[in-house]
XYZ file of C-alpha atoms in Angstrom:
555
model
C 97.234 51.590 50.524
C 95.177 48.566 51.558
C 92.062 49.030 53.635
C 89.143 46.959 54.879
C 86.363 46.420 52.390
C 84.002 49.415 52.610
C 80.229 49.263 52.183
C 79.386 47.885 48.739
C 77.342 50.966 47.844
C 80.606 52.959 47.687
C 81.788 50.831 44.751
C 81.121 51.842 41.131
C 77.597 51.141 39.899
C 77.610 49.656 36.392
C 74.673 50.238 34.065
C 73.893 47.370 31.657
C 75.042 47.812 28.071
C 71.807 46.154 26.924
C 69.843 49.270 27.893
C 71.289 51.034 24.824
C 70.185 48.288 22.408
C 71.902 47.980 19.030
C 72.840 51.650 18.936
C 76.137 50.951 20.707
C 78.835 48.625 19.323
C 79.815 45.577 21.418
C 81.489 46.995 24.506
C 83.226 45.821 27.669
C 83.361 47.848 30.878
C 86.846 48.186 32.363
C 86.736 48.904 36.095
C 89.859 50.052 37.933
C 89.983 49.092 41.624
C 93.255 50.782 42.547
C 94.524 54.369 42.358
C 96.322 55.180 39.094
C 97.435 58.330 37.394
C 95.849 59.081 34.055
C 98.920 58.119 32.039
C 99.033 54.759 33.814
C 95.379 54.092 33.040
C 95.906 54.993 29.391
C 98.777 52.511 29.264
C 96.634 49.737 30.760
C 93.700 50.497 28.454
C 96.027 50.437 25.443
C 97.317 47.006 26.423
C 93.748 45.759 26.828
C 93.048 46.971 23.287
C 96.134 45.274 21.809
C 96.181 41.700 20.489
C 98.806 39.331 21.908
C 100.829 38.436 18.791
C 102.468 35.480 20.588
C 99.129 33.828 21.325
C 99.397 30.686 19.202
C 95.973 29.160 19.885
C 94.087 32.444 19.892
C 90.296 31.956 19.689
C 88.548 33.236 16.599
C 86.750 36.070 18.353
C 86.628 39.791 17.730
C 87.926 42.301 20.231
C 85.398 44.744 21.621
C 85.331 48.443 22.349
C 86.277 49.394 25.930
C 84.903 52.047 28.264
C 86.615 52.725 31.569
C 85.555 53.607 35.087
C 88.508 55.058 37.032
C 89.018 54.328 40.715
C 88.430 57.527 42.689
C 89.598 56.335 46.088
C 92.940 56.515 47.868
C 92.881 52.945 49.147
C 92.919 49.575 47.400
C 90.131 47.126 48.257
C 90.684 43.359 48.377
C 90.312 41.484 45.093
C 87.093 39.922 46.371
C 85.460 43.345 45.966
C 84.924 42.511 42.283
C 82.084 40.166 43.250
C 80.259 43.118 44.798
C 80.714 45.251 41.676
C 79.613 42.849 38.937
C 75.921 42.717 38.041
C 74.824 40.963 34.827
C 77.306 42.331 32.276
C 80.826 40.820 32.068
C 83.620 43.093 33.275
C 87.354 43.534 32.911
C 88.963 44.593 36.186
C 92.379 46.189 36.620
C 93.901 45.988 40.105
C 97.272 46.818 41.665
C 98.674 43.432 40.591
C 97.931 44.232 36.944
C 100.848 46.648 36.703
C 103.191 44.145 38.345
C 102.556 41.033 36.239
C 100.673 42.502 33.244
C 97.423 40.683 33.986
C 93.783 41.651 34.301
C 90.792 40.029 35.932
C 87.786 38.997 33.884
C 84.504 38.359 35.663
C 81.262 37.064 34.169
C 78.024 35.207 34.853
C 76.892 32.182 32.865
C 73.291 33.372 33.311
C 71.458 36.075 35.207
C 70.572 33.540 37.911
C 74.066 32.061 38.316
C 76.860 33.183 40.620
C 79.686 35.218 39.064
C 82.958 33.564 38.069
C 86.340 35.255 37.739
C 89.824 34.470 36.437
C 93.146 36.285 36.129
C 94.451 36.332 32.553
C 97.259 38.048 30.587
C 96.229 41.637 29.991
C 96.645 41.430 26.200
C 94.234 38.470 26.109
C 91.551 39.786 28.468
C 89.468 41.485 25.766
C 88.997 38.286 23.751
C 88.916 35.850 26.681
C 86.058 37.710 28.358
C 83.883 36.971 25.331
C 84.965 33.325 25.431
C 84.253 33.095 29.168
C 80.831 34.700 28.803
C 79.947 31.879 26.401
C 81.134 29.264 28.903
C 84.287 28.297 27.000
C 87.174 29.573 29.138
C 89.955 27.002 29.480
C 90.843 25.640 32.914
C 94.447 26.766 32.367
C 93.385 30.181 33.627
C 93.194 30.010 37.402
C 89.833 30.976 38.817
C 89.428 33.578 41.535
C 87.013 32.538 44.244
C 84.966 34.924 46.378
C 85.811 35.039 50.038
C 83.255 33.299 52.247
C 80.739 35.824 53.432
C 80.454 36.150 57.156
C 76.919 35.764 58.367
C 75.629 39.148 59.520
C 75.301 39.325 63.253
C 71.751 39.020 64.502
C 71.007 42.333 66.194
C 70.210 42.180 69.863
C 66.646 43.109 70.700
C 66.648 45.269 73.779
C 63.483 44.726 75.789
C 63.626 47.555 78.287
C 60.939 48.764 80.667
C 61.341 52.096 82.472
C 61.939 51.722 86.194
C 58.384 52.771 87.058
C 57.062 49.844 84.970
C 59.468 47.207 86.283
C 57.841 43.785 86.409
C 54.773 44.826 84.401
C 53.028 41.941 82.635
C 49.990 42.347 80.421
C 46.975 40.149 81.101
C 44.265 39.170 78.588
C 41.459 39.825 81.068
C 41.799 43.610 81.288
C 43.197 46.199 78.840
C 46.388 47.810 80.108
C 47.590 51.051 78.533
C 50.907 52.767 79.229
C 50.935 56.540 79.000
C 53.879 58.123 77.174
C 53.378 61.427 79.015
C 52.371 62.298 82.549
C 48.580 62.391 82.944
C 46.964 64.623 85.556
C 44.461 62.748 87.722
C 41.507 64.467 86.063
C 42.777 63.541 82.592
C 43.258 59.926 83.634
C 39.716 59.676 85.010
C 38.377 61.287 81.842
C 40.234 58.778 79.641
C 38.930 55.823 81.643
C 35.411 57.167 81.193
C 35.801 57.638 77.425
C 37.242 54.152 76.938
C 34.073 52.763 78.475
C 35.395 49.501 79.919
C 37.466 48.434 82.884
C 41.008 49.541 82.125
C 44.395 49.825 83.785
C 46.345 52.972 82.882
C 50.008 53.045 83.888
C 51.003 56.691 84.157
C 54.309 58.275 83.127
C 56.329 59.918 85.937
C 55.628 63.609 86.357
C 59.262 64.646 86.689
C 60.438 62.845 83.539
C 60.609 63.965 79.930
C 57.945 62.304 77.727
C 58.745 58.876 76.318
C 61.122 59.031 73.348
C 60.861 56.901 70.214
C 63.834 54.852 71.414
C 62.158 54.173 74.757
C 58.856 53.382 73.043
C 60.461 50.839 70.712
C 62.238 48.982 73.505
C 59.216 49.172 75.789
C 57.059 47.662 73.042
C 59.465 44.724 72.719
C 59.091 44.046 76.449
C 55.289 44.366 76.553
C 54.017 43.249 73.138
C 51.148 40.785 72.846
C 52.388 38.148 70.416
C 51.716 34.579 69.308
C 53.981 32.018 67.680
C 51.309 31.283 65.078
C 51.483 34.724 63.412
C 53.976 37.494 62.868
C 52.019 40.480 64.226
C 52.387 41.826 67.755
C 50.453 44.631 69.451
C 50.383 46.967 72.449
C 48.417 50.055 73.512
C 49.710 53.393 74.756
C 48.386 56.885 75.498
C 49.921 60.082 74.161
C 49.030 63.749 74.106
C 47.751 65.535 71.015
C 49.178 68.925 70.002
C 46.813 71.846 69.789
C 45.538 72.752 66.313
C 46.439 69.305 64.935
C 44.043 67.106 62.973
C 43.382 65.193 66.200
C 43.031 68.228 68.460
C 39.277 67.648 68.672
C 39.882 64.469 70.660
C 38.475 64.808 74.172
C 40.992 65.829 76.777
C 43.821 66.411 74.281
C 44.980 62.768 74.343
C 44.782 59.779 72.013
C 45.041 55.999 72.185
C 48.154 54.780 70.362
C 47.990 51.413 68.615
C 51.521 50.044 68.243
C 52.085 47.189 65.792
C 55.320 45.308 65.262
C 56.773 41.857 64.700
C 56.152 38.935 67.026
C 59.393 37.224 66.033
C 62.441 37.410 68.302
C 64.705 38.323 65.352
C 64.083 40.395 62.248
C 65.355 39.661 58.748
C 63.883 42.629 56.885
C 63.144 46.296 57.435
C 59.369 45.834 57.635
C 59.782 43.290 60.420
C 62.258 45.414 62.314
C 60.399 48.690 62.474
C 57.380 49.602 64.578
C 54.242 51.396 63.341
C 51.880 53.499 65.425
C 48.376 54.706 64.585
C 45.460 56.197 66.515
C 42.765 53.873 67.885
C 39.248 55.179 68.673
C 38.479 55.209 72.402
C 35.459 52.928 72.024
C 37.529 50.245 70.250
C 39.953 49.528 73.101
C 38.103 46.483 74.467
C 37.564 44.983 71.004
C 41.212 45.619 70.147
C 42.435 43.982 73.346
C 40.374 40.848 72.788
C 41.546 40.600 69.177
C 45.199 41.008 70.181
C 44.965 38.112 72.631
C 42.714 35.936 70.446
C 43.928 36.231 66.822
C 41.229 33.999 65.335
C 38.314 34.886 67.600
C 36.429 37.217 65.256
C 37.292 36.622 61.624
C 35.381 38.798 59.130
C 33.602 36.980 56.316
C 35.665 38.935 53.789
C 38.925 37.465 55.098
C 40.128 34.323 53.250
C 40.047 31.051 55.125
C 43.093 30.303 57.311
C 45.533 29.208 58.552
C 46.742 32.758 59.135
C 50.193 34.236 59.561
C 48.639 37.535 60.635
C 46.086 38.458 63.289
C 42.822 37.886 61.421
C 40.674 39.152 64.295
C 42.449 42.510 64.046
C 41.576 42.897 60.364
C 38.873 45.548 60.750
C 40.764 47.430 63.445
C 44.072 47.640 61.601
C 44.899 51.014 60.140
C 47.587 50.846 57.497
C 50.195 53.515 56.847
C 50.994 54.535 60.405
C 53.961 56.524 61.665
C 57.083 54.309 61.479
C 59.439 53.997 64.453
C 63.020 52.918 63.729
C 64.716 50.075 65.561
C 67.319 52.075 67.555
C 69.556 49.014 67.812
C 69.510 48.242 64.070
C 69.004 51.570 62.322
C 70.484 50.640 58.933
C 68.155 47.635 58.579
C 64.957 49.423 59.555
C 65.041 52.784 57.765
C 61.853 53.791 55.986
C 61.440 55.551 52.637
C 60.838 58.964 54.213
C 63.368 59.716 56.945
C 64.140 62.716 59.146
C 67.526 62.455 60.860
C 68.053 64.229 64.179
C 71.647 65.477 64.063
C 71.999 67.090 67.490
C 71.186 65.799 70.947
C 67.754 67.003 72.045
C 65.270 66.107 74.714
C 61.965 64.521 73.746
C 60.253 67.761 74.754
C 62.441 69.670 72.284
C 61.824 67.146 69.510
C 58.080 67.360 70.085
C 58.374 71.123 69.842
C 59.945 70.719 66.387
C 57.339 68.183 65.245
C 54.442 70.280 66.448
C 55.671 73.765 65.599
C 57.633 73.244 62.365
C 55.920 70.180 60.859
C 52.421 70.686 62.282
C 49.633 71.558 59.915
C 51.691 70.955 56.790
C 49.799 69.604 53.819
C 51.496 66.224 53.434
C 50.510 62.566 53.289
C 54.044 61.436 54.123
C 54.612 59.543 57.352
C 58.185 60.417 58.223
C 60.393 58.183 60.328
C 62.257 60.286 62.889
C 65.714 58.801 63.469
C 67.880 60.183 66.261
C 71.521 59.546 65.313
C 73.014 62.296 67.466
C 74.872 59.783 69.651
C 76.478 58.165 66.583
C 77.899 61.256 64.869
C 81.447 62.575 65.148
C 80.008 66.050 64.569
C 76.372 67.235 64.721
C 76.127 68.176 61.058
C 75.840 66.728 57.563
C 79.524 65.805 57.401
C 79.094 63.835 60.610
C 76.036 62.081 59.168
C 77.835 61.105 55.961
C 80.721 59.744 58.048
C 78.191 57.650 59.975
C 76.915 56.213 56.680
C 80.444 54.880 56.072
C 80.469 52.963 59.355
C 80.100 49.217 59.773
C 76.376 49.584 60.440
C 75.832 50.219 56.728
C 78.106 47.471 55.382
C 75.127 45.464 54.129
C 72.613 48.289 53.767
C 72.678 51.403 51.612
C 71.882 54.716 53.296
C 68.774 56.522 52.038
C 68.994 58.229 48.667
C 67.093 61.278 49.912
C 66.139 62.478 53.387
C 65.403 65.432 55.654
C 67.375 66.417 58.758
C 66.920 68.724 61.750
C 69.396 70.318 64.136
C 69.679 73.120 66.690
C 68.840 75.695 64.054
C 65.537 73.898 63.504
C 64.843 73.958 67.234
C 65.679 77.659 67.449
C 63.026 78.385 64.809
C 60.506 76.182 66.611
C 61.023 78.080 69.873
C 60.202 81.449 68.300
C 56.627 82.797 68.455
C 54.783 81.838 65.282
C 54.382 85.400 64.016
C 58.088 86.107 64.600
C 59.399 82.868 63.157
C 61.815 82.913 60.238
C 61.824 79.285 59.105
C 63.598 80.054 55.833
C 66.443 77.677 56.691
C 64.843 75.527 59.380
C 65.099 72.106 57.720
C 67.740 70.278 55.684
C 66.868 68.258 52.579
C 69.616 66.066 51.114
C 70.084 63.929 48.020
C 72.807 61.632 46.740
C 72.142 62.928 43.210
C 74.267 66.022 43.796
C 77.264 63.888 44.793
C 77.195 61.310 41.995
C 79.964 61.192 39.395
C 78.632 59.783 36.114
C 80.627 58.225 33.284
C 79.532 58.373 29.656
C 80.948 57.076 26.381
C 81.814 58.906 23.169
C 78.133 58.770 22.219
C 77.233 60.579 25.446
C 75.476 57.516 26.855
C 75.941 56.891 30.566
C 77.332 53.508 31.555
C 78.150 53.900 35.264
C 78.495 56.187 38.252
C 80.160 56.473 41.654
C 78.616 58.083 44.708
C 80.861 60.628 46.433
C 78.518 62.311 48.900
C 75.260 64.229 49.302
C 74.091 67.605 48.173
C 72.011 69.347 50.813
C 69.922 72.462 51.067
C 68.250 74.379 53.888
C 64.726 75.712 53.531
C 61.291 75.900 55.125
C 59.084 72.835 55.391
C 56.966 73.431 52.288
C 60.077 73.971 50.196
C 62.103 70.967 51.347
C 59.082 68.658 51.452
C 58.262 69.492 47.837
C 61.872 68.767 46.845
C 61.851 65.502 48.801
C 58.620 64.194 47.267
C 59.766 64.956 43.731
C 63.057 63.165 44.370
C 61.404 60.093 45.917
C 58.960 59.611 43.034
C 61.637 60.535 40.452
C 59.437 63.299 39.133
C 62.248 65.848 39.007
C 65.992 65.758 39.528
C 67.966 67.758 42.073
C 69.320 70.024 39.329
C 65.871 70.655 37.879
C 64.434 71.781 41.189
C 67.461 73.889 42.013
C 67.799 75.595 38.656
C 67.013 78.965 40.256
C 69.256 78.392 43.237
C 72.865 77.287 43.595
C 73.899 73.674 43.877
C 77.404 72.514 44.687
C 78.162 69.252 42.899
C 81.289 67.147 42.679
C 83.318 67.575 39.507
C 86.228 65.150 39.390
C 89.330 65.822 37.364
C 89.973 62.525 35.599
C 93.701 63.217 35.550
C 93.554 61.983 39.118
C 93.480 65.358 40.812
C 91.597 66.197 43.961
C 87.811 66.528 43.535
C 86.772 70.126 43.275
C 83.428 71.800 43.805
C 81.784 73.230 40.722
C 79.328 76.056 41.253
C 76.023 76.072 39.423
C 73.899 79.113 39.977
C 71.415 81.373 38.303
C 72.405 84.983 37.786
C 69.110 85.999 39.372
C 69.800 84.286 42.690
C 70.598 86.428 45.686
C 73.785 85.739 47.623
C 71.931 84.628 50.780
C 70.124 81.909 48.823
C 73.339 80.938 47.090
C 74.947 80.057 50.411
C 72.150 77.692 51.421
C 73.159 74.779 49.205
C 76.181 72.600 49.943
C 77.733 69.183 49.477
C 78.962 66.754 52.135
C 81.757 64.496 50.895
C 82.707 61.060 52.077
C 85.862 60.933 54.167
C 88.996 62.455 52.555
C 90.860 59.130 52.580
C 88.249 57.787 50.180
C 89.073 60.371 47.514
C 92.116 59.828 45.334
C 94.921 62.379 45.592
C 97.393 62.799 42.695
C 101.038 61.950 43.120
C 103.201 64.938 43.894
C 105.162 64.401 40.674
C 101.994 64.409 38.571
C 101.810 67.410 36.235
C 99.804 68.439 33.206
C 102.987 68.050 31.159
C 103.305 64.307 31.758
C 99.654 63.415 32.296
C 97.092 63.581 29.530
C 93.605 64.728 30.410
C 91.188 61.778 30.339
C 87.570 62.763 29.825
C 84.574 60.573 30.681
C 83.677 60.293 26.996
C 86.894 58.666 25.736
C 86.618 55.042 24.614
C 89.238 52.523 23.514
C 88.838 50.295 20.465
C 91.294 47.860 18.875
C 92.016 50.428 16.172
C 93.132 52.927 18.838
C 95.987 50.631 19.730
C 97.141 49.968 16.200
């Protein structure tokens, strides 16, 4: 079954043979890119391990050991997919045409810096010819396969949107203008103007409206930002409230000045340029900040190297690095941060602030999470819906995060409870791709590749899931290590081509309620290979990940 090319991160990931050094004999990876039953794969691997006796001008080269990576999907990608799979090591690829005309594809790179080349060759010659090709000696009689021209990714539209109450607003260099993200009572507004200490214009948020969301803030920043063609930094100032009992709760009046920093360019080519960062600015620095934003080279510290500058040099002393990241709502896949919290269900900004302040407030963490509301993009407000979203066209050129947190209505329900009555045992979701990876190893138990099939996820309180997340991000511990005393559902694929099944891993000491808190979300069913109805154990041998093929196997 043919299908459009999926995101490249769904293809097999090949680990370089060189990582094993001289401990492993010369080996080729054989990658299947079409569904096959086990017996069919064995037949193809046997042919790849057999010398063509009718090959009159056969090169004087030794055949190499073969290790295989089966295709686990139900659809067949276009041949051009091989150029997304190959890294530095040469590969042999078996596709649906291989069974028809007894050929295989060999793909190689002349050097690590060069583009890959590919050719279709007789299957009984592929083993030897790949070595010849890798040395640059493949004859022109073997027709080359060319990659399809890559379409230029569409430049995302930047939505510059001002709320109706700010229509027509233009910032002027002569007087600082701050936009409040929440409604300010008159007394609070007068108090803020007094604390700022200079003439200021404060544009209030409507009383009847929900506070400004991250999506609104991002688009409002694009419409208001102070930017210059000479450097890539843009700035704007806002006002927001401070939750009680937070680190900033001692700020007068319960409000803070928000310094928003983003890119001055009209289009973004990388995630750092696409996202927005917000930090807190001291009240008495507003005038200095405003002047620096409008005059990038007006006050250059002696410690700053001599220009010309591509950044705002006058803002050097006022810049605070490591702020809270705000995702580009119109280009989510290209602007995700390292630490992400996905919002799975539709919530108001008031409800989201309740979660941030009640569930995440006061937690001992240096992580600045990026809150990403994807509720309007999901087919269902749960992990399965999120994984389906990762398979969409938005992620064609960008991999989804390896690890992340997520919140939903259950999180909100915990946040709404009085603190002393709150049971946040399962308030937050932590997820990792590690639990959904299928790894392939050779007969020496050395891994040589893997395929991602989904995410393992677990519900817990903030301290629990945050500890898991940090250890995953810094590769300090694996998912299995941290869940050794609790159950983890992981994918265990039957290499005879049968449907993936869930294997349970649990400690005998774990209570049933904890056991039910860990799950796995698979990619869409059509991606997972189903066996033919006539496939049985009687006519299909069981292929294990550790089986290898050598020329002697085929003798």
